[in-house]
PDB file of C-alpha atoms and ligand atoms in Angstrom:
ATOM      1  CA  MET A1315     -18.451 -21.585 -32.777  1.00 77.00           C
ATOM      2  CA  GLU A1316     -18.233 -17.817 -32.065  1.00 84.00           C
ATOM      3  CA  ASN A1317     -14.885 -16.219 -31.181  1.00 92.00           C
ATOM      4  CA  TYR A1318     -14.392 -14.274 -27.939  1.00 95.00           C
ATOM      5  CA  TYR A1319     -11.855 -12.193 -26.068  1.00 97.00           C
ATOM      6  CA  LEU A1320     -11.536 -12.418 -22.301  1.00 97.00           C
ATOM      7  CA  GLY A1321     -10.985  -8.997 -20.693  1.00 98.00           C
ATOM      8  CA  ILE A1322      -9.810  -8.612 -17.084  1.00 98.00           C
ATOM      9  CA  ASP A1323      -9.909  -5.416 -15.038  1.00 97.00           C
ATOM     10  CA  LEU A1324      -7.692  -5.909 -11.987  1.00 96.00           C
ATOM     11  CA  GLY A1325      -8.572  -3.411  -9.261  1.00 92.00           C
ATOM     12  CA  GLY A1326      -7.551  -2.943  -5.647  1.00 89.00           C
ATOM     13  CA  THR A1327     -10.907  -4.243  -4.318  1.00 92.00           C
ATOM     14  CA  THR A1328     -12.385  -6.426  -7.058  1.00 95.00           C
ATOM     15  CA  THR A1329     -11.154  -8.156 -10.186  1.00 97.00           C
ATOM     16  CA  LYS A1330     -13.693  -8.147 -13.013  1.00 97.00           C
ATOM     17  CA  PHE A1331     -13.791 -10.539 -15.939  1.00 97.00           C
ATOM     18  CA  GLY A1332     -15.749 -10.114 -19.165  1.00 97.00           C
ATOM     19  CA  LEU A1333     -16.319 -12.336 -22.165  1.00 96.00           C
ATOM     20  CA  VAL A1334     -16.507 -10.013 -25.175  1.00 97.00           C
ATOM     21  CA  THR A1335     -17.296 -10.891 -28.795  1.00 96.00           C
ATOM     22  CA  THR A1336     -14.894  -9.792 -31.540  1.00 95.00           C
ATOM     23  CA  GLU A1337     -17.480  -7.099 -32.474  1.00 95.00           C
ATOM     24  CA  GLY A1338     -17.449  -5.740 -28.916  1.00 96.00           C
ATOM     25  CA  ARG A1339     -20.566  -7.176 -27.272  1.00 96.00           C
ATOM     26  CA  LEU A1340     -20.215  -8.111 -23.594  1.00 96.00           C
ATOM     27  CA  LYS A1341     -21.682 -11.634 -23.327  1.00 94.00           C
ATOM     28  CA  LYS A1342     -20.810 -12.581 -19.768  1.00 94.00           C
ATOM     29  CA  GLU A1343     -19.360 -10.787 -16.779  1.00 96.00           C
ATOM     30  CA  TRP A1344     -18.225 -11.995 -13.363  1.00 96.00           C
ATOM     31  CA  TRP A1345     -15.965 -10.799 -10.568  1.00 97.00           C
ATOM     32  CA  ILE A1346     -13.944 -11.986  -7.573  1.00 97.00           C
ATOM     33  CA  PRO A1347     -12.564 -10.036  -4.604  1.00 97.00           C
ATOM     34  CA  THR A1348      -8.909  -8.975  -4.982  1.00 96.00           C
ATOM     35  CA  ASP A1349      -7.022 -10.435  -2.024  1.00 95.00           C
ATOM     36  CA  CYS A1350      -4.168  -7.986  -1.390  1.00 93.00           C
ATOM     37  CA  ARG A1351      -3.012  -9.683   1.829  1.00 93.00           C
ATOM     38  CA  GLN A1352       0.409 -11.404   2.039  1.00 93.00           C
ATOM     39  CA  ASN A1353       1.941  -8.950  -0.466  1.00 92.00           C
ATOM     40  CA  GLY A1354      -0.768  -9.753  -3.000  1.00 93.00           C
ATOM     41  CA  THR A1355       0.575 -13.281  -3.572  1.00 94.00           C
ATOM     42  CA  ARG A1356      -2.969 -14.675  -3.951  1.00 96.00           C
ATOM     43  CA  ILE A1357      -4.108 -12.221  -6.629  1.00 96.00           C
ATOM     44  CA  ILE A1358      -2.874 -13.955  -9.787  1.00 97.00           C
ATOM     45  CA  PRO A1359      -3.509 -17.556  -8.554  1.00 97.00           C
ATOM     46  CA  ASP A1360      -7.086 -16.481  -7.641  1.00 97.00           C
ATOM     47  CA  CYS A1361      -7.593 -15.018 -11.157  1.00 97.00           C
ATOM     48  CA  LEU A1362      -6.264 -18.180 -12.801  1.00 97.00           C
ATOM     49  CA  ALA A1363      -8.443 -20.436 -10.631  1.00 97.00           C
ATOM     50  CA  SER A1364     -11.549 -18.376 -11.441  1.00 97.00           C
ATOM     51  CA  ILE A1365     -10.892 -18.534 -15.207  1.00 96.00           C
ATOM     52  CA  GLN A1366     -10.105 -22.257 -15.076  1.00 95.00           C
ATOM     53  CA  LYS A1367     -13.379 -22.877 -13.251  1.00 94.00           C
ATOM     54  CA  GLU A1368     -15.313 -20.971 -15.939  1.00 92.00           C
ATOM     55  CA  LEU A1369     -13.409 -22.678 -18.764  1.00 90.00           C
ATOM     56  CA  ALA A1370     -14.391 -26.035 -17.301  1.00 89.00           C
ATOM     57  CA  SER A1371     -18.067 -25.114 -17.083  1.00 86.00           C
ATOM     58  CA  GLU A1372     -19.822 -22.168 -18.766  1.00 78.00           C
ATOM     59  CA  LEU A1373     -17.007 -21.280 -21.187  1.00 76.00           C
ATOM     60  CA  LYS A1374     -16.413 -24.874 -22.258  1.00 79.00           C
ATOM     61  CA  GLN A1375     -18.004 -24.425 -25.671  1.00 80.00           C
ATOM     62  CA  LYS A1376     -16.539 -20.958 -26.371  1.00 85.00           C
ATOM     63  CA  ARG A1377     -13.454 -20.281 -28.493  1.00 92.00           C
ATOM     64  CA  ILE A1378     -11.306 -17.731 -26.625  1.00 95.00           C
ATOM     65  CA  LEU A1379      -8.704 -16.025 -28.827  1.00 95.00           C
ATOM     66  CA  GLY A1380      -6.745 -14.478 -25.980  1.00 96.00           C
ATOM     67  CA  ILE A1381      -6.809 -12.695 -22.651  1.00 97.00           C
ATOM     68  CA  GLY A1382      -6.187  -9.010 -21.981  1.00 98.00           C
ATOM     69  CA  MET A1383      -5.680  -7.401 -18.585  1.00 98.00           C
ATOM     70  CA  GLY A1384      -5.696  -3.831 -17.309  1.00 97.00           C
ATOM     71  CA  CYS A1385      -3.724  -3.477 -14.089  1.00 95.00           C
ATOM     72  CA  PRO A1386      -2.604  -0.623 -11.804  1.00 91.00           C
ATOM     73  CA  GLY A1387       1.113   0.199 -11.754  1.00 88.00           C
ATOM     74  CA  ALA A1388       3.926   0.506 -14.270  1.00 88.00           C
ATOM     75  CA  VAL A1389       3.593  -2.085 -17.017  1.00 92.00           C
ATOM     76  CA  ASP A1390       6.589  -3.528 -18.840  1.00 92.00           C
ATOM     77  CA  ARG A1391       5.023  -4.559 -22.156  1.00 91.00           C
ATOM     78  CA  VAL A1392       8.118  -6.372 -23.401  1.00 91.00           C
ATOM     79  CA  HIS A1393       8.419  -8.702 -20.411  1.00 94.00           C
ATOM     80  CA  GLY A1394       4.727  -8.776 -19.445  1.00 95.00           C
ATOM     81  CA  THR A1395       5.375  -7.627 -15.888  1.00 95.00           C
ATOM     82  CA  VAL A1396       3.992  -4.910 -13.626  1.00 93.00           C
ATOM     83  CA  SER A1397       5.783  -3.013 -10.869  1.00 89.00           C
ATOM     84  CA  ASN A1398       4.947  -0.165  -8.459  1.00 84.00           C
ATOM     85  CA  ALA A1399       1.414  -1.506  -7.894  1.00 86.00           C
ATOM     86  CA  PHE A1400       1.615  -0.674  -4.192  1.00 83.00           C
ATOM     87  CA  ASN A1401      -2.143  -0.723  -3.576  1.00 84.00           C
ATOM     88  CA  LEU A1402      -2.148  -4.406  -4.576  1.00 91.00           C
ATOM     89  CA  GLY A1403       0.631  -5.153  -2.095  1.00 89.00           C
ATOM     90  CA  TRP A1404       3.123  -5.772  -4.918  1.00 90.00           C
ATOM     91  CA  THR A1405       6.517  -4.367  -4.019  1.00 83.00           C
ATOM     92  CA  HIS A1406       8.467  -6.184  -6.766  1.00 88.00           C
ATOM     93  CA  ALA A1407       7.879  -6.714 -10.495  1.00 92.00           C
ATOM     94  CA  GLN A1408       5.236  -9.412 -11.031  1.00 94.00           C
ATOM     95  CA  PRO A1409       5.648 -11.833 -13.981  1.00 96.00           C
ATOM     96  CA  ILE A1410       1.948 -11.771 -14.857  1.00 97.00           C
ATOM     97  CA  ARG A1411       2.100 -12.751 -18.531  1.00 97.00           C
ATOM     98  CA  ALA A1412       4.312 -15.770 -17.826  1.00 97.00           C
ATOM     99  CA  ALA A1413       1.880 -16.976 -15.135  1.00 97.00           C
ATOM    100  CA  PHE A1414      -1.159 -16.667 -17.446  1.00 97.00           C
ATOM    101  CA  GLU A1415       0.461 -18.183 -20.531  1.00 95.00           C
ATOM    102  CA  GLN A1416       1.886 -21.142 -18.607  1.00 96.00           C
ATOM    103  CA  SER A1417      -1.358 -21.840 -16.825  1.00 95.00           C
ATOM    104  CA  LEU A1418      -3.947 -21.231 -19.566  1.00 94.00           C
ATOM    105  CA  CYS A1419      -2.004 -21.639 -22.847  1.00 93.00           C
ATOM    106  CA  LEU A1420      -3.707 -18.583 -24.380  1.00 95.00           C
ATOM    107  CA  PRO A1421      -2.087 -15.380 -25.718  1.00 96.00           C
ATOM    108  CA  PHE A1422      -2.013 -12.775 -22.945  1.00 97.00           C
ATOM    109  CA  PHE A1423      -1.686  -8.971 -23.178  1.00 97.00           C
ATOM    110  CA  LEU A1424      -1.067  -6.590 -20.294  1.00 97.00           C
ATOM    111  CA  GLU A1425      -1.676  -2.847 -20.083  1.00 95.00           C
ATOM    112  CA  ASN A1426      -1.937  -0.128 -17.455  1.00 93.00           C
ATOM    113  CA  ASP A1427      -5.522   0.186 -16.157  1.00 94.00           C
ATOM    114  CA  ALA A1428      -6.079   3.776 -17.336  1.00 94.00           C
ATOM    115  CA  ASN A1429      -4.760   2.895 -20.799  1.00 96.00           C
ATOM    116  CA  ALA A1430      -7.070  -0.133 -20.900  1.00 97.00           C
ATOM    117  CA  ALA A1431     -10.061   2.041 -19.958  1.00 96.00           C
ATOM    118  CA  ALA A1432      -9.019   4.525 -22.687  1.00 97.00           C
ATOM    119  CA  LEU A1433      -9.033   1.706 -25.248  1.00 97.00           C
ATOM    120  CA  GLY A1434     -12.445   0.548 -24.002  1.00 98.00           C
ATOM    121  CA  GLU A1435     -13.993   4.008 -24.388  1.00 97.00           C
ATOM    122  CA  LYS A1436     -12.370   4.399 -27.812  1.00 97.00           C
ATOM    123  CA  TRP A1437     -13.706   1.024 -29.037  1.00 97.00           C
ATOM    124  CA  GLN A1438     -17.193   0.781 -27.581  1.00 97.00           C
ATOM    125  CA  GLY A1439     -17.789   3.992 -25.615  1.00 97.00           C
ATOM    126  CA  SER A1440     -17.783   7.739 -26.233  1.00 97.00           C
ATOM    127  CA  GLY A1441     -14.795   7.478 -28.595  1.00 97.00           C
ATOM    128  CA  ASP A1442     -17.094   6.093 -31.335  1.00 95.00           C
ATOM    129  CA  GLY A1443     -14.246   3.950 -32.692  1.00 94.00           C
ATOM    130  CA  GLU A1444     -12.318   7.033 -33.847  1.00 97.00           C
ATOM    131  CA  LYS A1445      -8.529   6.793 -34.326  1.00 97.00           C
ATOM    132  CA  ASP A1446      -7.495   9.715 -32.086  1.00 98.00           C
ATOM    133  CA  VAL A1447      -8.949   9.736 -28.584  1.00 98.00           C
ATOM    134  CA  VAL A1448      -7.686  10.980 -25.219  1.00 98.00           C
ATOM    135  CA  PHE A1449      -9.166   9.645 -21.966  1.00 98.00           C
ATOM    136  CA  LEU A1450      -8.942  10.946 -18.417  1.00 96.00           C
ATOM    137  CA  THR A1451     -10.308   9.152 -15.402  1.00 94.00           C
ATOM    138  CA  LEU A1452     -10.941  11.127 -12.230  1.00 93.00           C
ATOM    139  CA  GLY A1453     -10.970   8.840  -9.198  1.00 90.00           C
ATOM    140  CA  THR A1454      -8.761   8.659  -6.115  1.00 87.00           C
ATOM    141  CA  GLY A1455      -6.031   9.757  -8.535  1.00 90.00           C
ATOM    142  CA  VAL A1456      -6.165  10.923 -12.148  1.00 94.00           C
ATOM    143  CA  GLY A1457      -5.315   8.392 -14.842  1.00 93.00           C
ATOM    144  CA  GLY A1458      -4.883   9.102 -18.518  1.00 95.00           C
ATOM    145  CA  GLY A1459      -4.608   7.338 -21.843  1.00 97.00           C
ATOM    146  CA  VAL A1460      -3.703   8.769 -25.249  1.00 98.00           C
ATOM    147  CA  ILE A1461      -4.587   6.929 -28.465  1.00 97.00           C
ATOM    148  CA  LEU A1462      -3.244   8.343 -31.716  1.00 97.00           C
ATOM    149  CA  ASN A1463      -3.846   6.734 -35.095  1.00 95.00           C
ATOM    150  CA  ASP A1464      -5.325   3.687 -33.284  1.00 92.00           C
ATOM    151  CA  GLN A1465      -2.161   3.198 -31.202  1.00 92.00           C
ATOM    152  CA  LEU A1466      -1.700   3.781 -27.489  1.00 94.00           C
ATOM    153  CA  VAL A1467       1.015   6.344 -26.795  1.00 95.00           C
ATOM    154  CA  THR A1468       3.159   4.487 -24.248  1.00 91.00           C
ATOM    155  CA  GLY A1469       6.311   6.602 -24.505  1.00 90.00           C
ATOM    156  CA  VAL A1470       9.981   5.672 -24.432  1.00 88.00           C
ATOM    157  CA  GLY A1471       9.860   4.900 -20.696  1.00 83.00           C
ATOM    158  CA  GLY A1472       6.366   3.381 -20.717  1.00 83.00           C
ATOM    159  CA  ALA A1473       4.899   6.418 -18.970  1.00 85.00           C
ATOM    160  CA  GLY A1474       3.099   8.102 -21.897  1.00 90.00           C
ATOM    161  CA  GLY A1475      -0.332   9.546 -21.167  1.00 92.00           C
ATOM    162  CA  GLU A1476       0.306  10.385 -17.498  1.00 92.00           C
ATOM    163  CA  ILE A1477      -2.025  13.364 -17.738  1.00 95.00           C
ATOM    164  CA  GLY A1478      -2.621  13.290 -13.973  1.00 94.00           C
ATOM    165  CA  HIS A1479       0.910  14.572 -13.513  1.00 94.00           C
ATOM    166  CA  PHE A1480       0.605  17.634 -15.745  1.00 94.00           C
ATOM    167  CA  PRO A1481       2.066  20.531 -13.762  1.00 95.00           C
ATOM    168  CA  VAL A1482      -0.640  23.128 -13.079  1.00 95.00           C
ATOM    169  CA  THR A1483      -0.029  26.690 -11.941  1.00 94.00           C
ATOM    170  CA  ASN A1484      -2.008  27.128  -8.713  1.00 95.00           C
ATOM    171  CA  PRO A1485      -1.631  28.744  -5.292  1.00 95.00           C
ATOM    172  CA  HIS A1486      -1.826  25.494  -3.266  1.00 95.00           C
ATOM    173  CA  SER A1487       1.273  23.387  -4.143  1.00 95.00           C
ATOM    174  CA  PHE A1488      -0.231  20.158  -2.754  1.00 96.00           C
ATOM    175  CA  ASP A1489       2.257  17.253  -2.701  1.00 95.00           C
ATOM    176  CA  CYS A1490       1.656  14.535  -5.292  1.00 92.00           C
ATOM    177  CA  SER A1491       2.194  10.774  -4.908  1.00 85.00           C
ATOM    178  CA  CYS A1492       4.824  11.009  -7.692  1.00 87.00           C
ATOM    179  CA  GLY A1493       7.094  13.184  -5.540  1.00 91.00           C
ATOM    180  CA  ASN A1494       6.360  16.465  -7.318  1.00 94.00           C
ATOM    181  CA  SER A1495       3.824  19.078  -6.273  1.00 95.00           C
ATOM    182  CA  SER A1496       1.027  20.899  -8.125  1.00 95.00           C
ATOM    183  CA  CYS A1497       0.233  17.975 -10.451  1.00 96.00           C
ATOM    184  CA  LEU A1498      -3.280  18.044 -11.982  1.00 97.00           C
ATOM    185  CA  GLU A1499      -4.127  14.977  -9.857  1.00 95.00           C
ATOM    186  CA  THR A1500      -3.602  16.934  -6.621  1.00 96.00           C
ATOM    187  CA  LEU A1501      -6.372  19.354  -7.648  1.00 97.00           C
ATOM    188  CA  VAL A1502      -9.065  17.491  -9.611  1.00 96.00           C
ATOM    189  CA  SER A1503      -9.046  13.912  -8.255  1.00 94.00           C
ATOM    190  CA  ALA A1504     -11.620  13.009  -5.595  1.00 92.00           C
ATOM    191  CA  THR A1505      -8.994  13.495  -2.903  1.00 93.00           C
ATOM    192  CA  GLY A1506      -7.696  16.677  -4.560  1.00 95.00           C
ATOM    193  CA  ILE A1507     -11.132  18.305  -4.588  1.00 95.00           C
ATOM    194  CA  VAL A1508     -11.564  17.512  -0.880  1.00 94.00           C
ATOM    195  CA  LYS A1509      -8.100  19.026  -0.234  1.00 94.00           C
ATOM    196  CA  LEU A1510      -9.097  22.168  -2.154  1.00 94.00           C
ATOM    197  CA  ALA A1511     -12.229  22.481  -0.007  1.00 93.00           C
ATOM    198  CA  GLU A1512     -10.279  21.850   3.215  1.00 91.00           C
ATOM    199  CA  SER A1513      -7.818  24.603   2.300  1.00 90.00           C
ATOM    200  CA  TYR A1514     -10.658  27.155   2.151  1.00 88.00           C
ATOM    201  CA  ARG A1515     -12.750  25.814   5.015  1.00 78.00           C
ATOM    202  CA  LEU A1516     -11.263  27.894   7.776  1.00 68.00           C
ATOM    203  CA  THR A1517     -11.535  31.165   5.934  1.00 65.00           C
ATOM    204  CA  THR A1518     -15.067  30.995   4.531  1.00 65.00           C
ATOM    205  CA  ALA A1519     -18.283  30.643   6.566  1.00 67.00           C
ATOM    206  CA  THR A1520     -20.815  28.508   4.618  1.00 76.00           C
ATOM    207  CA  THR A1521     -22.837  25.289   4.988  1.00 79.00           C
ATOM    208  CA  LEU A1522     -19.794  23.257   3.948  1.00 80.00           C
ATOM    209  CA  ASN A1523     -17.975  24.497   7.033  1.00 77.00           C
ATOM    210  CA  HIS A1524     -20.453  22.647   9.268  1.00 77.00           C
ATOM    211  CA  CYS A1525     -19.737  19.215   7.708  1.00 82.00           C
ATOM    212  CA  PRO A1526     -17.546  17.185  10.074  1.00 83.00           C
ATOM    213  CA  LYS A1527     -16.015  15.152   7.222  1.00 89.00           C
ATOM    214  CA  LEU A1528     -15.937  16.394   3.654  1.00 91.00           C
ATOM    215  CA  THR A1529     -16.392  14.097   0.679  1.00 92.00           C
ATOM    216  CA  ASN A1530     -16.654  14.705  -3.039  1.00 91.00           C
ATOM    217  CA  ALA A1531     -20.343  13.827  -2.998  1.00 90.00           C
ATOM    218  CA  ILE A1532     -21.029  16.413  -0.265  1.00 92.00           C
ATOM    219  CA  ILE A1533     -19.023  19.116  -2.048  1.00 92.00           C
ATOM    220  CA  PHE A1534     -20.861  18.588  -5.364  1.00 92.00           C
ATOM    221  CA  ALA A1535     -24.270  18.325  -3.682  1.00 91.00           C
ATOM    222  CA  GLU A1536     -23.673  21.579  -1.763  1.00 91.00           C
ATOM    223  CA  ALA A1537     -22.348  23.299  -4.890  1.00 92.00           C
ATOM    224  CA  GLU A1538     -25.541  22.371  -6.762  1.00 92.00           C
ATOM    225  CA  LYS A1539     -27.529  23.895  -3.902  1.00 93.00           C
ATOM    226  CA  GLY A1540     -25.531  27.105  -4.280  1.00 92.00           C
ATOM    227  CA  ASP A1541     -23.168  26.895  -1.294  1.00 91.00           C
ATOM    228  CA  LEU A1542     -20.556  29.566  -2.021  1.00 90.00           C
ATOM    229  CA  LEU A1543     -17.540  27.636  -0.745  1.00 91.00           C
ATOM    230  CA  ALA A1544     -18.546  24.437  -2.554  1.00 92.00           C
ATOM    231  CA  LEU A1545     -19.125  26.408  -5.766  1.00 93.00           C
ATOM    232  CA  LYS A1546     -15.735  28.076  -5.447  1.00 94.00           C
ATOM    233  CA  VAL A1547     -14.085  24.660  -5.130  1.00 95.00           C
ATOM    234  CA  VAL A1548     -15.965  23.085  -8.070  1.00 95.00           C
ATOM    235  CA  ASN A1549     -15.301  26.128 -10.269  1.00 96.00           C
ATOM    236  CA  GLU A1550     -11.622  26.047  -9.414  1.00 97.00           C
ATOM    237  CA  ALA A1551     -11.274  22.302 -10.107  1.00 96.00           C
ATOM    238  CA  ALA A1552     -13.208  22.711 -13.391  1.00 96.00           C
ATOM    239  CA  ASN A1553     -10.885  25.539 -14.350  1.00 97.00           C
ATOM    240  CA  TYR A1554      -7.749  23.379 -13.867  1.00 97.00           C
ATOM    241  CA  LEU A1555      -9.326  20.473 -15.705  1.00 96.00           C
ATOM    242  CA  GLY A1556     -10.533  22.614 -18.599  1.00 96.00           C
ATOM    243  CA  GLN A1557      -7.113  24.192 -18.894  1.00 96.00           C
ATOM    244  CA  ALA A1558      -5.411  20.774 -19.025  1.00 97.00           C
ATOM    245  CA  CYS A1559      -7.919  19.557 -21.629  1.00 97.00           C
ATOM    246  CA  SER A1560      -7.307  22.579 -23.861  1.00 96.00           C
ATOM    247  CA  MET A1561      -3.549  21.968 -23.683  1.00 96.00           C
ATOM    248  CA  ILE A1562      -4.137  18.360 -24.767  1.00 97.00           C
ATOM    249  CA  ALA A1563      -6.506  19.508 -27.528  1.00 97.00           C
ATOM    250  CA  ASN A1564      -4.140  22.186 -28.852  1.00 97.00           C
ATOM    251  CA  LEU A1565      -1.248  19.698 -28.911  1.00 97.00           C
ATOM    252  CA  LEU A1566      -3.017  16.699 -30.462  1.00 97.00           C
ATOM    253  CA  ASN A1567      -6.347  17.897 -31.896  1.00 98.00           C
ATOM    254  CA  PRO A1568      -7.926  14.490 -31.166  1.00 98.00           C
ATOM    255  CA  HIS A1569     -11.471  13.546 -32.185  1.00 97.00           C
ATOM    256  CA  SER A1570     -12.482  13.582 -28.528  1.00 97.00           C
ATOM    257  CA  ILE A1571     -11.260  14.035 -24.985  1.00 98.00           C
ATOM    258  CA  ILE A1572     -13.296  11.743 -22.760  1.00 97.00           C
ATOM    259  CA  ILE A1573     -13.646  12.251 -19.026  1.00 96.00           C
ATOM    260  CA  GLY A1574     -14.644   9.328 -16.813  1.00 94.00           C
ATOM    261  CA  GLY A1575     -14.284   8.109 -13.233  1.00 89.00           C
ATOM    262  CA  GLY A1576     -16.227   8.803 -10.048  1.00 81.00           C
ATOM    263  CA  VAL A1577     -15.737  12.591 -10.026  1.00 80.00           C
ATOM    264  CA  ALA A1578     -17.140  12.905 -13.567  1.00 73.00           C
ATOM    265  CA  GLU A1579     -20.352  11.306 -12.326  1.00 73.00           C
ATOM    266  CA  ALA A1580     -21.264  14.813 -11.136  1.00 65.00           C
ATOM    267  CA  LYS A1581     -22.656  14.888 -14.673  1.00 69.00           C
ATOM    268  CA  ASP A1582     -23.332  18.142 -16.489  1.00 82.00           C
ATOM    269  CA  PHE A1583     -22.774  20.290 -13.412  1.00 88.00           C
ATOM    270  CA  LEU A1584     -19.028  19.699 -13.615  1.00 91.00           C
ATOM    271  CA  MET A1585     -18.752  19.141 -17.364  1.00 92.00           C
ATOM    272  CA  ASP A1586     -20.478  22.426 -18.295  1.00 94.00           C
ATOM    273  CA  ARG A1587     -17.874  24.304 -16.286  1.00 95.00           C
ATOM    274  CA  VAL A1588     -14.957  22.277 -17.674  1.00 95.00           C
ATOM    275  CA  ARG A1589     -16.277  22.789 -21.212  1.00 95.00           C
ATOM    276  CA  ALA A1590     -16.502  26.563 -20.786  1.00 95.00           C
ATOM    277  CA  ARG A1591     -12.848  26.766 -19.730  1.00 95.00           C
ATOM    278  CA  PHE A1592     -11.854  24.223 -22.396  1.00 95.00           C
ATOM    279  CA  GLU A1593     -13.420  26.195 -25.247  1.00 93.00           C
ATOM    280  CA  GLN A1594     -11.974  29.450 -23.988  1.00 93.00           C
ATOM    281  CA  GLY A1595      -8.424  28.029 -24.251  1.00 89.00           C
ATOM    282  CA  ASN A1596      -8.722  26.324 -27.620  1.00 92.00           C
ATOM    283  CA  PHE A1597      -7.168  27.283 -30.917  1.00 94.00           C
ATOM    284  CA  PRO A1598     -10.104  28.068 -33.289  1.00 94.00           C
ATOM    285  CA  ALA A1599      -9.647  25.044 -35.573  1.00 95.00           C
ATOM    286  CA  VAL A1600      -9.386  22.810 -32.500  1.00 96.00           C
ATOM    287  CA  ARG A1601     -12.553  24.319 -30.975  1.00 94.00           C
ATOM    288  CA  LYS A1602     -14.497  23.324 -34.093  1.00 95.00           C
ATOM    289  CA  THR A1603     -13.263  19.744 -34.242  1.00 97.00           C
ATOM    290  CA  THR A1604     -12.175  18.295 -30.854  1.00 97.00           C
ATOM    291  CA  LYS A1605     -15.121  17.277 -28.676  1.00 96.00           C
ATOM    292  CA  LEU A1606     -15.115  17.095 -24.888  1.00 96.00           C
ATOM    293  CA  LYS A1607     -17.295  14.190 -23.746  1.00 95.00           C
ATOM    294  CA  ARG A1608     -18.269  12.229 -20.687  1.00 94.00           C
ATOM    295  CA  ALA A1609     -17.322   8.540 -20.637  1.00 95.00           C
ATOM    296  CA  SER A1610     -20.204   6.176 -21.364  1.00 95.00           C
ATOM    297  CA  LEU A1611     -19.059   2.688 -20.307  1.00 95.00           C
ATOM    298  CA  GLY A1612     -18.723   3.397 -16.579  1.00 92.00           C
ATOM    299  CA  LYS A1613     -16.987   0.606 -14.681  1.00 92.00           C
ATOM    300  CA  ASP A1614     -16.990  -1.694 -17.747  1.00 96.00           C
ATOM    301  CA  ALA A1615     -14.495   0.454 -19.720  1.00 96.00           C
ATOM    302  CA  GLY A1616     -11.556  -1.563 -18.345  1.00 96.00           C
ATOM    303  CA  ILE A1617     -13.057  -4.906 -19.388  1.00 98.00           C
ATOM    304  CA  PHE A1618     -13.804  -3.697 -22.938  1.00 98.00           C
ATOM    305  CA  GLY A1619     -10.323  -2.187 -23.244  1.00 98.00           C
ATOM    306  CA  ALA A1620      -8.616  -5.327 -21.942  1.00 98.00           C
ATOM    307  CA  ALA A1621     -10.569  -7.383 -24.496  1.00 98.00           C
ATOM    308  CA  TYR A1622      -9.630  -4.895 -27.230  1.00 97.00           C
ATOM    309  CA  LEU A1623      -5.939  -5.415 -26.368  1.00 96.00           C
ATOM    310  CA  VAL A1624      -6.283  -8.956 -27.696  1.00 96.00           C
ATOM    311  CA  LYS A1625      -7.899  -7.633 -30.885  1.00 94.00           C
ATOM    312  CA  ILE A1626      -5.129  -5.123 -31.622  1.00 92.00           C
ATOM    313  CA  ARG A1627      -2.064  -6.976 -30.305  1.00 89.00           C
ATOM    314  CA  ASN A1628      -2.748 -10.602 -31.122  1.00 84.00           C
ATOM    315  CA  THR A1629      -0.912 -10.984 -34.405  1.00 75.00           C
ATOM    316  CA  ALA A1630      -2.051 -14.616 -34.564  1.00 62.00           C
ATOM    317  CA  GLY A1631      -5.575 -13.303 -35.223  1.00 49.00           C
TER     318      GLY A1631
HETATM  319 ZN1   ZN B2645       2.373  13.900  -9.784  1.00 90.26          ZN
END
């Protein structure tokens, strides 16, 4: 009987489940909608019911060594709880590990969603299994995960790797969800890039000015066509991102810095610009050794990383 890990990626819209072999092959994947109504009280019971249904049918003959979950919010790894996951409707700390262990009698490991995606990319994605990998995900916000010597850097307060809240010198001073202003997230997330474009819209006359509602996709498409305003915005965002990446590289000299998330799907158009700024800011020895890469697992990074949590944290094997 082959051994498996069960990885769960809990998101604000869908919750994805993946059965992963101990060597990192995804054997089965399924998902359920995340029901955030009634303060998210259905979320964990729905997850448990879905797993129990699979365990009673398709997974009946599989040996599952443990369950890992990546979840938005602030994770307390000692108590297995998550708090501040406001987009799930959770206003108080949720005892997630206790609920899973009581219901399924399997070891359970919880991690922040960006950290889980970082572990996934390190294990089976662009990180090539290397020991030192940094991951950034550019979506509605900017998440980050730092892995050094095969260990996640979680920090003394559990907030290690919050690269999205790097302070960046810029003329805009957009407010950040964390309460500060001028965080990297306010400039290079999907919403940040739209804000950058909006801030220039009134002063520059180009095609972008005629769009009633700006989106990231429109800004990147117009930039590729040569629209001057769109290009200015993409170049500026790439400059902030490249600068942040070179600071990370000069501090840690990791094997790779991996960029994922919806914004990074602009492919080489964005990455070429980020790379140029990145290389310009790097210490020579760092320039030769730290690679800047695009993520390769897409939306499955969280599932792989959650499964990998079982591999690295389950001392029972
Ligand atoms: Zn912030």
